[in-house]
PDB file of C-alpha atoms in Angstrom:
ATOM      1  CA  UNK A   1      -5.143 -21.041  23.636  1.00 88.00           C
ATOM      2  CA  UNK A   2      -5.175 -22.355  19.981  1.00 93.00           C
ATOM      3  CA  UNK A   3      -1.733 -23.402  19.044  1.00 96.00           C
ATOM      4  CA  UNK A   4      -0.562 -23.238  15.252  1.00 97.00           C
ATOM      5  CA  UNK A   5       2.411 -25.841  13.908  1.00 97.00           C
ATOM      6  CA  UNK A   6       3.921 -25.257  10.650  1.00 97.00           C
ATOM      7  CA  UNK A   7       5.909 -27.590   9.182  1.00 97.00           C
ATOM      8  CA  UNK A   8       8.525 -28.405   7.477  1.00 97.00           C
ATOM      9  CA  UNK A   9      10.447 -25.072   9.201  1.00 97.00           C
ATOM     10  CA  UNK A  10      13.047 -24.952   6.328  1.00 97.00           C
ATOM     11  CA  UNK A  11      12.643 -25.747   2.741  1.00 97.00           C
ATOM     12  CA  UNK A  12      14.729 -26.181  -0.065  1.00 97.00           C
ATOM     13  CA  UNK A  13      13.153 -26.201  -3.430  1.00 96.00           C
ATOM     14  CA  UNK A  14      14.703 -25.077  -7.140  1.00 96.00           C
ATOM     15  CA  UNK A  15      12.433 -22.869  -9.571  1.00 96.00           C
ATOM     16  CA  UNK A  16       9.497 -24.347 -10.832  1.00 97.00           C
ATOM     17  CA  UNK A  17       9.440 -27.241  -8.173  1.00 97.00           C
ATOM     18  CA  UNK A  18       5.646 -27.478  -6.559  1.00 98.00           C
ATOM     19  CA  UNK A  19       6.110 -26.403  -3.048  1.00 98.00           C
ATOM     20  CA  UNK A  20       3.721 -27.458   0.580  1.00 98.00           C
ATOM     21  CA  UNK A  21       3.470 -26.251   3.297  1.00 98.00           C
ATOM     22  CA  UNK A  22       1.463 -27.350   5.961  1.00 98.00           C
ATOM     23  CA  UNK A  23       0.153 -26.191   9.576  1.00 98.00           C
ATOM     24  CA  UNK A  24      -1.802 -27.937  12.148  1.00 98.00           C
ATOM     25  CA  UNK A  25      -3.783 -26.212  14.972  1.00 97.00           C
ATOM     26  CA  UNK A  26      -4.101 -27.431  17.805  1.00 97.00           C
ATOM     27  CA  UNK A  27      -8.176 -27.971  18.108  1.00 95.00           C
ATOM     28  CA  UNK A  28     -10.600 -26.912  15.165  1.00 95.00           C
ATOM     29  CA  UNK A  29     -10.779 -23.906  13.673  1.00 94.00           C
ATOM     30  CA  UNK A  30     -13.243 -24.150  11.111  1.00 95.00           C
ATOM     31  CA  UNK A  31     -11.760 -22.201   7.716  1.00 95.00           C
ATOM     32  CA  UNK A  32     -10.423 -19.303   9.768  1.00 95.00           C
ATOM     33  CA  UNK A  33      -6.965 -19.598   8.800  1.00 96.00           C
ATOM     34  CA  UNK A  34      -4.439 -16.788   6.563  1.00 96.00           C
ATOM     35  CA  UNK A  35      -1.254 -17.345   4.161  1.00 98.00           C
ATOM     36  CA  UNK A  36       1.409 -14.643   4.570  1.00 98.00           C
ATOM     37  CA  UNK A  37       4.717 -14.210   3.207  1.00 98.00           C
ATOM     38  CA  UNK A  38       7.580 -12.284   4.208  1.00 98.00           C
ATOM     39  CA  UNK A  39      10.923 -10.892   3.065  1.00 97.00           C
ATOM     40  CA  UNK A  40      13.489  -9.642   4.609  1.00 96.00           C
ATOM     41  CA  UNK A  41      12.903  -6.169   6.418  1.00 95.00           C
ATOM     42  CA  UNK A  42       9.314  -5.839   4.793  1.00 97.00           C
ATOM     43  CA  UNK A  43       5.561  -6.945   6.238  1.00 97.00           C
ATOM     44  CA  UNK A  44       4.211  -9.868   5.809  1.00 97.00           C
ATOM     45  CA  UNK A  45       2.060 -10.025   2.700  1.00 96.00           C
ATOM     46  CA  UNK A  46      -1.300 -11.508   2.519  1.00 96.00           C
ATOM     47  CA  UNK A  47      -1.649 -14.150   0.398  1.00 97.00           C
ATOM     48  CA  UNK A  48      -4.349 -16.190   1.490  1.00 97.00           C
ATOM     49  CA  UNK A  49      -7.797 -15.861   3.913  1.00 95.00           C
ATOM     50  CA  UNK A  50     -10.346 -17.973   4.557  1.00 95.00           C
ATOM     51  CA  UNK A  51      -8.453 -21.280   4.259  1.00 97.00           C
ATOM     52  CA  UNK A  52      -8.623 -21.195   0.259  1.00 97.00           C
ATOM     53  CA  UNK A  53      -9.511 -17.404  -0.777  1.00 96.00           C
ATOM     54  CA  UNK A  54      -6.965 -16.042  -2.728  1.00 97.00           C
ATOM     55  CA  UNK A  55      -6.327 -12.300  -1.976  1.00 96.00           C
ATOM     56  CA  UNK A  56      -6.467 -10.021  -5.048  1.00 95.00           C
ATOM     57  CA  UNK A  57      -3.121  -9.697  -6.955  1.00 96.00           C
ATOM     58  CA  UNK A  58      -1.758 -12.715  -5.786  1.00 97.00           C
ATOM     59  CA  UNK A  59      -0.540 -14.869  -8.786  1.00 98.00           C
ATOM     60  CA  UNK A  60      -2.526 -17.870  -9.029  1.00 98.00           C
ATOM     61  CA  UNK A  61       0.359 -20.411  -8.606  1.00 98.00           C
ATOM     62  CA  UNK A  62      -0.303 -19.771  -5.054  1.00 98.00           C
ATOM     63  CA  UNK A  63      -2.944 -22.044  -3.188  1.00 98.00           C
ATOM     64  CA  UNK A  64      -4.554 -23.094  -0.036  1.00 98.00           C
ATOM     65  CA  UNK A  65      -6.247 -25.603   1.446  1.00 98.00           C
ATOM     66  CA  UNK A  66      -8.115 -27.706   4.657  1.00 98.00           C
ATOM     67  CA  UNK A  67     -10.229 -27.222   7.257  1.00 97.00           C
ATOM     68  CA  UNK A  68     -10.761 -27.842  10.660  1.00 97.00           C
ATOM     69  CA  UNK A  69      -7.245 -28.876  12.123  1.00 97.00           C
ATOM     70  CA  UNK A  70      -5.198 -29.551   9.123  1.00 98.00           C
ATOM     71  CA  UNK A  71      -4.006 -26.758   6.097  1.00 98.00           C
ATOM     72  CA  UNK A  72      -2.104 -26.610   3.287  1.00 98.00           C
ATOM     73  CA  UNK A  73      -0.293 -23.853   1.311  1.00 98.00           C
ATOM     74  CA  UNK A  74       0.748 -25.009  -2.234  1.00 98.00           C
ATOM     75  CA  UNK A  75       2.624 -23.082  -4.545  1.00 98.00           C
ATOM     76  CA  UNK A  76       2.465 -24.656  -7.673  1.00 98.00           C
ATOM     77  CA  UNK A  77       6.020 -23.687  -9.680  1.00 97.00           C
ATOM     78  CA  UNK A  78       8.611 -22.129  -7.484  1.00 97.00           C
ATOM     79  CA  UNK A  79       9.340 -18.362  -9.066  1.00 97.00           C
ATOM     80  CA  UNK A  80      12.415 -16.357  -8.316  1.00 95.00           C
ATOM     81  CA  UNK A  81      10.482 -14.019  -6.475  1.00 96.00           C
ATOM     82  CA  UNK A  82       8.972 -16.752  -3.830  1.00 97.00           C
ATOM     83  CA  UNK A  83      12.287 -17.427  -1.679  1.00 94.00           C
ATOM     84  CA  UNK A  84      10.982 -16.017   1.143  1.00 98.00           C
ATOM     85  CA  UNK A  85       9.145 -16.981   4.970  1.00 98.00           C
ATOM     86  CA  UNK A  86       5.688 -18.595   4.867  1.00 98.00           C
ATOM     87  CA  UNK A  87       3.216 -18.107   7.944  1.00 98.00           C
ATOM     88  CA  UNK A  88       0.529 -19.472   8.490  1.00 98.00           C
ATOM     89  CA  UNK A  89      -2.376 -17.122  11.223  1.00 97.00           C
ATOM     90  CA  UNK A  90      -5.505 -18.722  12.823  1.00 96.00           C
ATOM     91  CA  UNK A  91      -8.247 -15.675  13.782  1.00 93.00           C
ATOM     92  CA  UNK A  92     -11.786 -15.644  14.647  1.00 88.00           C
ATOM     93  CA  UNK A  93     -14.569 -14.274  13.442  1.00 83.00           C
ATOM     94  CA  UNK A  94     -16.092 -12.335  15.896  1.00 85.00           C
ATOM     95  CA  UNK A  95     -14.904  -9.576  18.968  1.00 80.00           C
ATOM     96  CA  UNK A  96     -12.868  -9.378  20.238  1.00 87.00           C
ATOM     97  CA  UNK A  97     -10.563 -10.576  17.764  1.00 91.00           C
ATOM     98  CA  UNK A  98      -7.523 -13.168  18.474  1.00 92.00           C
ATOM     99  CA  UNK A  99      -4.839 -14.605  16.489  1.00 94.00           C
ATOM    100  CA  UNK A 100      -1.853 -17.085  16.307  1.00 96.00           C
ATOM    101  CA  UNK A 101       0.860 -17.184  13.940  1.00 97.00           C
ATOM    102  CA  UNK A 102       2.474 -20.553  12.820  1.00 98.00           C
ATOM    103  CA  UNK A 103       6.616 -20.601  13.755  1.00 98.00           C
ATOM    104  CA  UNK A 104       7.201 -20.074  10.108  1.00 98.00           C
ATOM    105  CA  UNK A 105       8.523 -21.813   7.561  1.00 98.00           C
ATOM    106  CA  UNK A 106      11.940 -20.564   4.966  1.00 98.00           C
ATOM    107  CA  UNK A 107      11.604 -21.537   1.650  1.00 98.00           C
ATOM    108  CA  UNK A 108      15.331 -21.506   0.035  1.00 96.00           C
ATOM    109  CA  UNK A 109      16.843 -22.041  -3.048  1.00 90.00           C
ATOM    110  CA  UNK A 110      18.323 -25.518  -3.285  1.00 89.00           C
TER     111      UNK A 110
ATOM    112  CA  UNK B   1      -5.789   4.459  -0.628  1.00 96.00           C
ATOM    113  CA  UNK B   2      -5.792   2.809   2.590  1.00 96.00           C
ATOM    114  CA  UNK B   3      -2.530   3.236   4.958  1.00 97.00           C
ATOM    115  CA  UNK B   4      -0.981   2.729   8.173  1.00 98.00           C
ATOM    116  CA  UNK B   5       2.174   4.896   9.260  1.00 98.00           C
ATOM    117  CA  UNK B   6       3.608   4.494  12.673  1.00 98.00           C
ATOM    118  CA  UNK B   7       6.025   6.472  14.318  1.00 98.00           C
ATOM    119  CA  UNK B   8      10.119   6.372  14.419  1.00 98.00           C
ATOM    120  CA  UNK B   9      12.063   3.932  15.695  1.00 98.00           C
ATOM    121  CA  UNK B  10      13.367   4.213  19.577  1.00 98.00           C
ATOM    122  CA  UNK B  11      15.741   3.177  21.742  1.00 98.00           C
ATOM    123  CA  UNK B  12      14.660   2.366  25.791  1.00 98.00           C
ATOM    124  CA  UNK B  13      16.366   1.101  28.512  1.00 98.00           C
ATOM    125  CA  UNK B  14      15.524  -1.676  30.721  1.00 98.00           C
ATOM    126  CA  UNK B  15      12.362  -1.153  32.805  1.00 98.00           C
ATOM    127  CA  UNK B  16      11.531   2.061  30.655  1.00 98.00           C
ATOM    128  CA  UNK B  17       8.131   2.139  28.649  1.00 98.00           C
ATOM    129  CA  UNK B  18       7.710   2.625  24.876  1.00 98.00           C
ATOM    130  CA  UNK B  19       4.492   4.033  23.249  1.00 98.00           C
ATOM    131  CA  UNK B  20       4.294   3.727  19.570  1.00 98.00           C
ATOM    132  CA  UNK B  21       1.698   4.882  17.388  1.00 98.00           C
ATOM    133  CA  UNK B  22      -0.427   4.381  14.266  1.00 98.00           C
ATOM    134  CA  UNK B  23      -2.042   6.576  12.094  1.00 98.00           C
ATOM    135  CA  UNK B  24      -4.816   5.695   9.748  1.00 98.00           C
ATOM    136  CA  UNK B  25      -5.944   6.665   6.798  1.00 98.00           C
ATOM    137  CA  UNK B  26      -8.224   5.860   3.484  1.00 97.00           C
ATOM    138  CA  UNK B  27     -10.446   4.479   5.428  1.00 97.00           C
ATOM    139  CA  UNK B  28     -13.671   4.853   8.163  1.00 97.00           C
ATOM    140  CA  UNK B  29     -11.315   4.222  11.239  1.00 97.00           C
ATOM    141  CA  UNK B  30     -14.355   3.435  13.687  1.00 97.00           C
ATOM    142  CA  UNK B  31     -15.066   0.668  11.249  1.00 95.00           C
ATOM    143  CA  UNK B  32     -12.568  -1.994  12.083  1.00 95.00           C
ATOM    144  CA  UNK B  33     -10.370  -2.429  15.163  1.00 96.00           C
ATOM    145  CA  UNK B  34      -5.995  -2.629  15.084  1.00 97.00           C
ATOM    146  CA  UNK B  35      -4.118  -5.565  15.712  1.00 97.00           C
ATOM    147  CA  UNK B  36      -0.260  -4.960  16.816  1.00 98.00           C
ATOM    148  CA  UNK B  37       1.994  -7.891  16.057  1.00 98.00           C
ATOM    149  CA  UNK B  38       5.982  -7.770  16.697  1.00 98.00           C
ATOM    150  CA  UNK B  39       9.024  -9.526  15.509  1.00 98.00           C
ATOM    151  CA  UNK B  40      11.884 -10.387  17.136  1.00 98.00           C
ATOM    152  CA  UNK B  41      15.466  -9.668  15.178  1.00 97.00           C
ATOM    153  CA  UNK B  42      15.808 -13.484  12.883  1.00 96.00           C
ATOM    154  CA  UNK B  43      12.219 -14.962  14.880  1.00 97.00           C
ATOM    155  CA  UNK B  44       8.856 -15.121  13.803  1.00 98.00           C
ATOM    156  CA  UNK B  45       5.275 -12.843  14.239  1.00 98.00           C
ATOM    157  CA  UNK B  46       3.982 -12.960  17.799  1.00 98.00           C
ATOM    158  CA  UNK B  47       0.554 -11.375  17.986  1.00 97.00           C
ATOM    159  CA  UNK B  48       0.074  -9.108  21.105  1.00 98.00           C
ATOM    160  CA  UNK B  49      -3.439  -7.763  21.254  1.00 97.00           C
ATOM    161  CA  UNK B  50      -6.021  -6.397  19.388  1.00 97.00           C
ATOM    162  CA  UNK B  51      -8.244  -3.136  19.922  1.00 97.00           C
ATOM    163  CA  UNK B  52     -11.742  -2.112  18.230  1.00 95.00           C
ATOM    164  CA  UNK B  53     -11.572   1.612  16.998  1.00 96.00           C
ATOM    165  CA  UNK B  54     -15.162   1.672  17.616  1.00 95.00           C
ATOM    166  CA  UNK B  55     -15.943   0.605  21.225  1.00 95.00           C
ATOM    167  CA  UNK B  56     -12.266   0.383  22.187  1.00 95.00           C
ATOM    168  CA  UNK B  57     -12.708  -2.507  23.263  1.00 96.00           C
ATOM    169  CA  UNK B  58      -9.639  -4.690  23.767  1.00 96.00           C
ATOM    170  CA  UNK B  59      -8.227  -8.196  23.706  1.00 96.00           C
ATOM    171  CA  UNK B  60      -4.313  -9.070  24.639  1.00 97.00           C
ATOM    172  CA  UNK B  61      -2.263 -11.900  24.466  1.00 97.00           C
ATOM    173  CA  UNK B  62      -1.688 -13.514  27.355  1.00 95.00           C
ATOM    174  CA  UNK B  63       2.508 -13.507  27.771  1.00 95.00           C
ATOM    175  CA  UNK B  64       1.637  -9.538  27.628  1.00 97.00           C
ATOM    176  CA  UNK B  65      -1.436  -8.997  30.091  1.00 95.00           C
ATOM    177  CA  UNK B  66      -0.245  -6.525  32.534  1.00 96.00           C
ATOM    178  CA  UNK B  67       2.543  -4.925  30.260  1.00 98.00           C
ATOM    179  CA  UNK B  68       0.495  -3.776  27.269  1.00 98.00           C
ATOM    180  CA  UNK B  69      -2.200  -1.318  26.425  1.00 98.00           C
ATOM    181  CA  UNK B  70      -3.598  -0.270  23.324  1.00 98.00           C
ATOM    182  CA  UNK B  71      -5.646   2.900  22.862  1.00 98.00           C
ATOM    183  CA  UNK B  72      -7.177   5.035  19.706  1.00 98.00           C
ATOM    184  CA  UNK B  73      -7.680   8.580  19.474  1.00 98.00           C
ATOM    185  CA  UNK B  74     -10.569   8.878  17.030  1.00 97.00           C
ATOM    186  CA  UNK B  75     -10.239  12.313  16.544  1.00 98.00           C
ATOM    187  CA  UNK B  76      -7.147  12.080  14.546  1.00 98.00           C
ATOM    188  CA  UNK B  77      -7.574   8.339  13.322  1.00 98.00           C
ATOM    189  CA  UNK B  78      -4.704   6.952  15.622  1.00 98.00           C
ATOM    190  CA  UNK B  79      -3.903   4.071  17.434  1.00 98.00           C
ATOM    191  CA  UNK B  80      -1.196   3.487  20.226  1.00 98.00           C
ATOM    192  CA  UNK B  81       0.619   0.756  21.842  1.00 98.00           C
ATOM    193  CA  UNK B  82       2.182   1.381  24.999  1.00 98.00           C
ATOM    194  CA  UNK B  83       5.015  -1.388  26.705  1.00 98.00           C
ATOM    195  CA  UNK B  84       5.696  -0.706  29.917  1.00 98.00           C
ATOM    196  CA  UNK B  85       8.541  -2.768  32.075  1.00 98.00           C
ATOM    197  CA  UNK B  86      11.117  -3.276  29.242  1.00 98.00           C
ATOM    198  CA  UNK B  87      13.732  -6.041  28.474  1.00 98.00           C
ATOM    199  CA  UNK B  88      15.717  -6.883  26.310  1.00 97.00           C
ATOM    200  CA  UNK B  89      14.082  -9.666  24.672  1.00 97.00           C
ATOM    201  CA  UNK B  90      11.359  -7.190  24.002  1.00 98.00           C
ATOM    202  CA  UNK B  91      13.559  -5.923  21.494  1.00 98.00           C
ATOM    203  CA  UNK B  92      11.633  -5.783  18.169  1.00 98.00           C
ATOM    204  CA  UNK B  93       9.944  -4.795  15.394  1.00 98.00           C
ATOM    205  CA  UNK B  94       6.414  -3.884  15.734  1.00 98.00           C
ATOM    206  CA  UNK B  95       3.450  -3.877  13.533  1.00 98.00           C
ATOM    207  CA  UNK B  96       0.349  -2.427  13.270  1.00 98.00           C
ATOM    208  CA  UNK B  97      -2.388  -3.695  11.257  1.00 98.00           C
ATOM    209  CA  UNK B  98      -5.843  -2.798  10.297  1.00 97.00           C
ATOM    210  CA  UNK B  99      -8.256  -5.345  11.804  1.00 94.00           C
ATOM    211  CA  UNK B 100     -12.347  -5.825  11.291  1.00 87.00           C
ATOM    212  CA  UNK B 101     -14.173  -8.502  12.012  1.00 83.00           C
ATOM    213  CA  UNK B 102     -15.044 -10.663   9.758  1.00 80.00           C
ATOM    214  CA  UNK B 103     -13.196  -8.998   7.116  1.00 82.00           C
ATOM    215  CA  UNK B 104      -9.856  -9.595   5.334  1.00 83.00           C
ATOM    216  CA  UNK B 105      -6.603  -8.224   7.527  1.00 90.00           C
ATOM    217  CA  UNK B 106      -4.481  -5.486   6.593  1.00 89.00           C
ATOM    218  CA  UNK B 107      -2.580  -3.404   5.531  1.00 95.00           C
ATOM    219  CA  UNK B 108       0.329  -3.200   8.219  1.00 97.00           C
ATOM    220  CA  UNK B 109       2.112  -0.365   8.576  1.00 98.00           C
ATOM    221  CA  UNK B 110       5.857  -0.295   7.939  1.00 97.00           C
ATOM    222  CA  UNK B 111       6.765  -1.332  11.226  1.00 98.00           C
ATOM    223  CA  UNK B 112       8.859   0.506  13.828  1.00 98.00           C
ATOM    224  CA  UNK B 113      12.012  -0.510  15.401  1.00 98.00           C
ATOM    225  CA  UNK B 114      11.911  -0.820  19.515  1.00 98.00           C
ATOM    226  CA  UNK B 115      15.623  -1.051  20.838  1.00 98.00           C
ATOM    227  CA  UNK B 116      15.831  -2.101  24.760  1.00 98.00           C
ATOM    228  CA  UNK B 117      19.788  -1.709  25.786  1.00 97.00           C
ATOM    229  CA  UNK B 118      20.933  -0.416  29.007  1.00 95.00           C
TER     230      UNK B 118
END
């Protein structure tokens, strides 16, 4: 099984501070990698797909990159509104489908 | 617009089984498949399993082979997931969400609550 590493697993950033996250799996997995964020008592939120793709109404402060093994999820200047949990989700691209979710990281306020 | 809505939240007791379900809508159902994913109270997203709406064809994580099935009722664009053997640490929230291949995930649905307490 593909494992997925996030680090760090707690952040603390102010507002407008540039922000990266990054998660490692554990053999190659191409571009097939999603962005989510979370808040408390809510689903996760799908900010990125594909490795880089941003997903439609996302503000553009929010970034990703890599491929193969290594990824990245920048936010560019810390808003209010982005204190929250980061994951990070390998899939594939064909059936039957399987996924693994990065430990998570908490972004805080400093 | 597209939409998942699962069921209430419940309250088992050790070794009892749970069967939560997930009803689609705005959408083709048959097109894509349902991935469940739970959440332990203050831990992260653990993926359990994935079934196509189309063939019904399944795939389940590992930890849960034996324990977990997941079946759709195309007739009224619903999807189940049934845990059988309960514990504790099985206590949860748990999320379905629309899954095709190939495509872009989601949405979820708004989770539901699965208390196991003797």
């Amino acid at each position: 099984d593909i494992q997925m590493t996030q680090s760090p697993s707690t952040l603390s950033a102010s507002v407008g501070d540039r922000v990266t996250i990054t998660c490692r799996a554990s053999q190659s997995i191409s571009s097939w990698l999603a962005w989510y964020q979370q808040k408390p008592g809510k689903a996760p939120k799908l900010l990125i797909y594909k490795a880089s793709s941003l997903e439609s109404g996302v503000p553009s402060r929010f970034s990703g990159s890599g491929s193969g093994t290594e990824f990245t999820l920048t936010i560019s200047s810390l808003q209010p509104d982005d204190f929250a949990t980061y994951y990070c989700q390998q899939y594939n691209s064909y059936s039957p489908l399987t996924w693994t979710f990065g430990q998570g990281t908490k972004v805080e306020i400093k | 617009q597209v939409q998942l809505v699962q069921s209430g939240a419940e309250v088992k007791k050790p070794g009892a089984s749970v069967k939560v379900s997930c009803k689609a809508s705005g959408y083709t159902f048959t097109s894509y498949g349902i991935s469940w994913v739970r959440q332990a109270p203050g831990q992260g997203l653990e993926w359990m399993g994935w079934i196509s709406a189309y063939n019904g064809n399944t795939n389940y994580a590992q930890k849960l082979q034996g324990r977990v099935t997941m079946t759709t009722d195309t007739s009224t664009s619903t999807a189940y997931m049934e845990l059988r053997s309960l514990r504790s640490d099985d206590t949860a929230v748990y999320y379905c969400v629309r899954a095709g291949v190939g495509v872009k995930y989601g949405p979820w649905g708004q989770g539901t609550l699965v208390t196991v307490s003797s």
